[in-house]
């Protein structure tokens, strides 16, 4: 078994590091180009996440005393209510990057190349030359760090019989919360 922080602790460290580091600095840097505001949920869709992220969120909810969650099957993401995220404090990592310029290795190009994507409501009048390593969030690097924490999570939890590429639908949170409450009774 690996030494150091547990997989869930590592995930939480990473989340804190990204939220209060790169994400915050990009929000400040690009504030004149971002139209993101409470109520806009164009980026919100139902997601699957790595098990380490799913179980960390589940644990966060349990620690916050949440025993029941509503999930709207008709919404683009079932955790939206009146246009707002009902699990905002514990939302997945990808949700924390909504609206920001995201750099990724584009394998669909003739030659693989770094590309940048962002919400079409943002950066309307911006020149794309403003995008560089410092002014974008490299999503491949972030996903790799989550992937590494997830490998550790799989090693720590053999009873879950997870494969390295296993994903869990975020929509399953209410189900797992119910099961945890039932187990405690
Ligand atoms: S979890 Fe929250 S922020 Fe993430 S997609 Fe769903 S509603 Fe949007």
mmCIF file of C-alpha atoms and ligand atoms in Angstrom:
data_model
loop_
_atom_site.group_PDB
_atom_site.id
_atom_site.type_symbol
_atom_site.label_atom_id
_atom_site.label_comp_id
_atom_site.label_asym_id
_atom_site.label_seq_id
_atom_site.Cartn_x
_atom_site.Cartn_y
_atom_site.Cartn_z
ATOM 1 C CA UNK A 1 0.000 0.000 0.000
ATOM 2 C CA UNK A 2 1.348 3.511 -0.889
ATOM 3 C CA UNK A 3 2.442 5.864 1.864
ATOM 4 C CA UNK A 4 1.381 9.512 2.196
ATOM 5 C CA UNK A 5 -2.108 10.974 1.950
ATOM 6 C CA UNK A 6 -4.987 8.656 1.151
ATOM 7 C CA UNK A 7 -6.484 8.900 -2.320
ATOM 8 C CA UNK A 8 -9.418 10.962 -1.079
ATOM 9 C CA UNK A 9 -7.099 13.293 0.845
ATOM 10 C CA UNK A 10 -4.988 13.685 -2.303
ATOM 11 C CA UNK A 11 -8.100 14.492 -4.324
ATOM 12 C CA UNK A 12 -9.138 17.100 -1.761
ATOM 13 C CA UNK A 13 -5.652 18.670 -1.784
ATOM 14 C CA UNK A 14 -5.797 18.868 -5.556
ATOM 15 C CA UNK A 15 -9.285 20.385 -5.487
ATOM 16 C CA UNK A 16 -8.185 23.051 -3.013
ATOM 17 C CA UNK A 17 -5.011 23.725 -4.973
ATOM 18 C CA UNK A 18 -6.918 24.155 -8.252
ATOM 19 C CA UNK A 19 -9.871 26.099 -6.811
ATOM 20 C CA UNK A 20 -7.873 28.617 -4.832
ATOM 21 C CA UNK A 21 -4.873 28.611 -7.170
ATOM 22 C CA UNK A 22 -5.149 28.328 -10.936
ATOM 23 C CA UNK A 23 -8.927 28.739 -11.192
ATOM 24 C CA UNK A 24 -8.981 31.845 -9.002
ATOM 25 C CA UNK A 25 -6.046 33.433 -10.798
ATOM 26 C CA UNK A 26 -7.610 32.773 -14.232
ATOM 27 C CA UNK A 27 -10.927 34.249 -13.071
ATOM 28 C CA UNK A 28 -9.126 37.413 -11.969
ATOM 29 C CA UNK A 29 -6.903 37.551 -15.055
ATOM 30 C CA UNK A 30 -9.827 37.148 -17.489
ATOM 31 C CA UNK A 31 -12.531 38.981 -15.509
ATOM 32 C CA UNK A 32 -13.244 41.415 -18.357
ATOM 33 C CA UNK A 33 -13.835 38.508 -20.783
ATOM 34 C CA UNK A 34 -16.000 36.293 -18.548
ATOM 35 C CA UNK A 35 -19.771 36.700 -18.538
ATOM 36 C CA UNK A 36 -20.331 33.792 -16.082
ATOM 37 C CA UNK A 37 -22.829 34.696 -13.377
ATOM 38 C CA UNK A 38 -25.204 32.905 -10.972
ATOM 39 C CA UNK A 39 -28.134 31.518 -12.956
ATOM 40 C CA UNK A 40 -26.175 30.801 -16.146
ATOM 41 C CA UNK A 41 -25.851 27.036 -16.442
ATOM 42 C CA UNK A 42 -24.960 26.581 -20.110
ATOM 43 C CA UNK A 43 -21.951 24.426 -19.167
ATOM 44 C CA UNK A 44 -23.937 22.145 -16.833
ATOM 45 C CA UNK A 45 -24.586 18.614 -18.104
ATOM 46 C CA UNK A 46 -24.948 15.271 -16.366
ATOM 47 C CA UNK A 47 -21.474 13.932 -15.708
ATOM 48 C CA UNK A 48 -19.580 10.776 -14.973
ATOM 49 C CA UNK A 49 -16.577 11.061 -12.652
ATOM 50 C CA UNK A 50 -13.743 8.852 -11.455
ATOM 51 C CA UNK A 51 -14.635 6.847 -8.347
ATOM 52 C CA UNK A 52 -12.174 8.829 -6.183
ATOM 53 C CA UNK A 53 -14.065 11.994 -7.017
ATOM 54 C CA UNK A 54 -17.451 10.374 -6.545
ATOM 55 C CA UNK A 55 -16.579 8.938 -3.126
ATOM 56 C CA UNK A 56 -14.917 12.210 -2.011
ATOM 57 C CA UNK A 57 -18.099 14.135 -2.881
ATOM 58 C CA UNK A 58 -20.223 11.489 -1.179
ATOM 59 C CA UNK A 59 -18.072 11.801 1.934
ATOM 60 C CA UNK A 60 -18.244 15.633 1.793
ATOM 61 C CA UNK A 61 -22.045 15.440 1.675
ATOM 62 C CA UNK A 62 -22.153 12.976 4.556
ATOM 63 C CA UNK A 63 -19.804 15.172 6.628
ATOM 64 C CA UNK A 64 -22.068 18.152 5.903
ATOM 65 C CA UNK A 65 -24.997 16.144 7.312
ATOM 66 C CA UNK A 66 -26.747 15.726 3.939
ATOM 67 C CA UNK A 67 -28.834 12.537 3.953
ATOM 68 C CA UNK A 68 -31.019 13.171 0.914
ATOM 69 C CA UNK A 69 -30.495 14.861 -2.449
ATOM 70 C CA UNK A 70 -32.992 15.833 -5.124
ATOM 71 C CA UNK A 71 -32.107 14.921 -8.685
ATOM 72 C CA UNK A 72 -34.169 16.306 -11.572
ATOM 73 C CA UNK A 73 -34.045 13.802 -14.454
ATOM 74 C CA UNK A 74 -35.402 16.417 -16.878
ATOM 75 C CA UNK A 75 -32.637 18.980 -16.292
ATOM 76 C CA UNK A 76 -29.376 19.196 -18.272
ATOM 77 C CA UNK A 77 -27.693 18.379 -14.940
ATOM 78 C CA UNK A 78 -30.075 16.931 -12.374
ATOM 79 C CA UNK A 79 -28.529 18.958 -9.544
ATOM 80 C CA UNK A 80 -29.744 22.235 -11.056
ATOM 81 C CA UNK A 81 -32.607 23.934 -9.275
ATOM 82 C CA UNK A 82 -33.858 27.307 -10.529
ATOM 83 C CA UNK A 83 -30.662 27.560 -12.566
ATOM 84 C CA UNK A 84 -28.378 27.094 -9.551
ATOM 85 C CA UNK A 85 -26.214 24.127 -8.536
ATOM 86 C CA UNK A 86 -27.561 22.469 -5.385
ATOM 87 C CA UNK A 87 -24.220 20.752 -4.697
ATOM 88 C CA UNK A 88 -22.104 23.807 -5.474
ATOM 89 C CA UNK A 89 -19.793 23.538 -2.447
ATOM 90 C CA UNK A 90 -18.798 19.972 -3.348
ATOM 91 C CA UNK A 91 -19.187 20.101 -7.142
ATOM 92 C CA UNK A 92 -16.720 18.078 -9.241
ATOM 93 C CA UNK A 93 -13.445 19.511 -10.423
ATOM 94 C CA UNK A 94 -14.595 20.006 -14.027
ATOM 95 C CA UNK A 95 -17.494 22.168 -12.804
ATOM 96 C CA UNK A 96 -14.966 24.478 -11.131
ATOM 97 C CA UNK A 97 -13.405 25.196 -14.524
ATOM 98 C CA UNK A 98 -16.652 26.161 -16.283
ATOM 99 C CA UNK A 99 -16.256 29.227 -18.473
ATOM 100 C CA UNK A 100 -12.451 29.367 -18.286
ATOM 101 C CA UNK A 101 -10.147 28.848 -21.278
ATOM 102 C CA UNK A 102 -9.252 25.156 -21.280
ATOM 103 C CA UNK A 103 -6.096 23.940 -23.038
ATOM 104 C CA UNK A 104 -5.977 20.359 -24.310
ATOM 105 C CA UNK A 105 -4.074 18.222 -26.758
ATOM 106 C CA UNK A 106 -6.322 18.086 -29.811
ATOM 107 C CA UNK A 107 -5.979 14.616 -31.327
ATOM 108 C CA UNK A 108 -8.555 15.374 -34.038
ATOM 109 C CA UNK A 109 -6.266 17.860 -35.782
ATOM 110 C CA UNK A 110 -4.106 16.670 -38.736
ATOM 111 C CA UNK A 111 -1.139 16.726 -36.354
ATOM 112 C CA UNK A 112 -1.919 16.566 -32.603
ATOM 113 C CA UNK A 113 -1.731 20.157 -31.338
ATOM 114 C CA UNK A 114 -2.612 22.146 -28.249
ATOM 115 C CA UNK A 115 -6.024 23.795 -28.610
ATOM 116 C CA UNK A 116 -8.089 26.020 -26.365
ATOM 117 C CA UNK A 117 -11.830 25.818 -25.773
ATOM 118 C CA UNK A 118 -14.091 28.174 -23.863
ATOM 119 C CA UNK A 119 -17.757 29.045 -23.517
ATOM 120 C CA UNK A 120 -18.939 30.949 -26.621
ATOM 121 C CA UNK A 121 -20.512 33.539 -24.314
ATOM 122 C CA UNK A 122 -17.033 34.432 -23.051
ATOM 123 C CA UNK A 123 -14.048 36.046 -24.790
ATOM 124 C CA UNK A 124 -16.387 37.554 -27.398
ATOM 125 C CA UNK A 125 -14.000 40.337 -28.485
ATOM 126 C CA UNK A 126 -10.779 38.712 -27.360
ATOM 127 C CA UNK A 127 -7.886 37.929 -29.659
ATOM 128 C CA UNK A 128 -6.916 34.267 -29.326
ATOM 129 C CA UNK A 129 -3.267 35.321 -29.080
ATOM 130 C CA UNK A 130 -3.976 36.059 -25.396
ATOM 131 C CA UNK A 131 -4.015 32.302 -24.753
ATOM 132 C CA UNK A 132 -0.808 30.718 -23.521
ATOM 133 C CA UNK A 133 0.282 28.185 -20.924
ATOM 134 C CA UNK A 134 -0.022 30.853 -18.213
ATOM 135 C CA UNK A 135 -3.435 32.139 -19.280
ATOM 136 C CA UNK A 136 -5.223 28.789 -19.720
ATOM 137 C CA UNK A 137 -5.943 25.718 -17.624
ATOM 138 C CA UNK A 138 -4.350 22.537 -18.943
ATOM 139 C CA UNK A 139 -7.169 20.029 -18.552
ATOM 140 C CA UNK A 140 -5.024 17.047 -19.621
ATOM 141 C CA UNK A 141 -2.633 17.664 -16.716
ATOM 142 C CA UNK A 142 -5.506 18.069 -14.281
ATOM 143 C CA UNK A 143 -7.227 14.907 -15.513
ATOM 144 C CA UNK A 144 -3.958 13.013 -15.181
ATOM 145 C CA UNK A 145 -3.593 14.128 -11.545
ATOM 146 C CA UNK A 146 -7.151 12.965 -10.810
ATOM 147 C CA UNK A 147 -6.407 9.723 -12.648
ATOM 148 C CA UNK A 148 -3.344 9.141 -10.431
ATOM 149 C CA UNK A 149 -5.384 9.766 -7.261
ATOM 150 C CA UNK A 150 -7.971 7.381 -8.664
ATOM 151 C CA UNK A 151 -5.382 4.619 -9.196
ATOM 152 C CA UNK A 152 -4.471 4.968 -5.539
ATOM 153 C CA UNK A 153 -8.162 4.848 -4.604
ATOM 154 C CA UNK A 154 -8.573 1.589 -6.547
ATOM 155 C CA UNK A 155 -5.544 0.138 -4.765
ATOM 156 C CA UNK A 156 -6.944 1.173 -1.373
ATOM 157 C CA UNK A 157 -10.397 -0.252 -2.110
ATOM 158 C CA UNK A 158 -10.018 -3.671 -3.771
ATOM 159 C CA UNK A 159 -13.449 -4.686 -2.449
ATOM 160 C CA UNK A 160 -15.046 -2.241 -4.927
ATOM 161 C CA UNK A 161 -13.550 -4.199 -7.840
ATOM 162 C CA UNK A 162 -12.944 -1.087 -9.943
ATOM 163 C CA UNK A 163 -11.070 -0.996 -13.249
ATOM 164 C CA UNK A 164 -8.670 1.921 -13.946
ATOM 165 C CA UNK A 165 -11.151 3.378 -16.427
ATOM 166 C CA UNK A 166 -14.283 2.878 -14.270
ATOM 167 C CA UNK A 167 -16.500 5.951 -14.037
ATOM 168 C CA UNK A 168 -19.578 6.576 -11.884
ATOM 169 C CA UNK A 169 -22.564 8.722 -12.889
ATOM 170 C CA UNK A 170 -22.855 11.709 -10.609
ATOM 171 C CA UNK A 171 -26.588 11.103 -10.779
ATOM 172 C CA UNK A 172 -26.018 8.092 -8.473
ATOM 173 C CA UNK A 173 -25.183 10.272 -5.451
ATOM 174 C CA UNK A 174 -28.748 10.129 -4.015
ATOM 175 C CA UNK A 175 -28.727 6.331 -4.326
ATOM 176 C CA UNK A 176 -25.381 5.955 -2.532
ATOM 177 C CA UNK A 177 -26.452 8.458 0.147
ATOM 178 C CA UNK A 178 -29.598 6.385 0.768
ATOM 179 C CA UNK A 179 -27.491 3.223 1.031
ATOM 180 C CA UNK A 180 -25.135 4.871 3.542
ATOM 181 C CA UNK A 181 -28.062 6.051 5.666
ATOM 182 C CA UNK A 182 -29.583 2.563 5.501
ATOM 183 C CA UNK A 183 -26.259 0.971 6.569
ATOM 184 C CA UNK A 184 -26.065 3.214 9.649
ATOM 185 C CA UNK A 185 -29.540 2.211 10.880
HETATM 186 S S1 LIG B 1 -22.807 19.453 -10.496
HETATM 187 FE FE1 LIG B 1 -23.488 21.607 -10.359
HETATM 188 S S2 LIG B 1 -21.920 22.820 -11.460
HETATM 189 FE FE2 LIG B 1 -21.638 20.639 -12.029
HETATM 190 S S3 LIG B 1 -22.796 20.356 -13.941
HETATM 191 FE FE3 LIG B 1 -24.184 19.823 -12.226
HETATM 192 S S4 LIG B 1 -25.308 21.725 -11.687
HETATM 193 FE FE4 LIG B 1 -23.511 22.296 -12.963
#
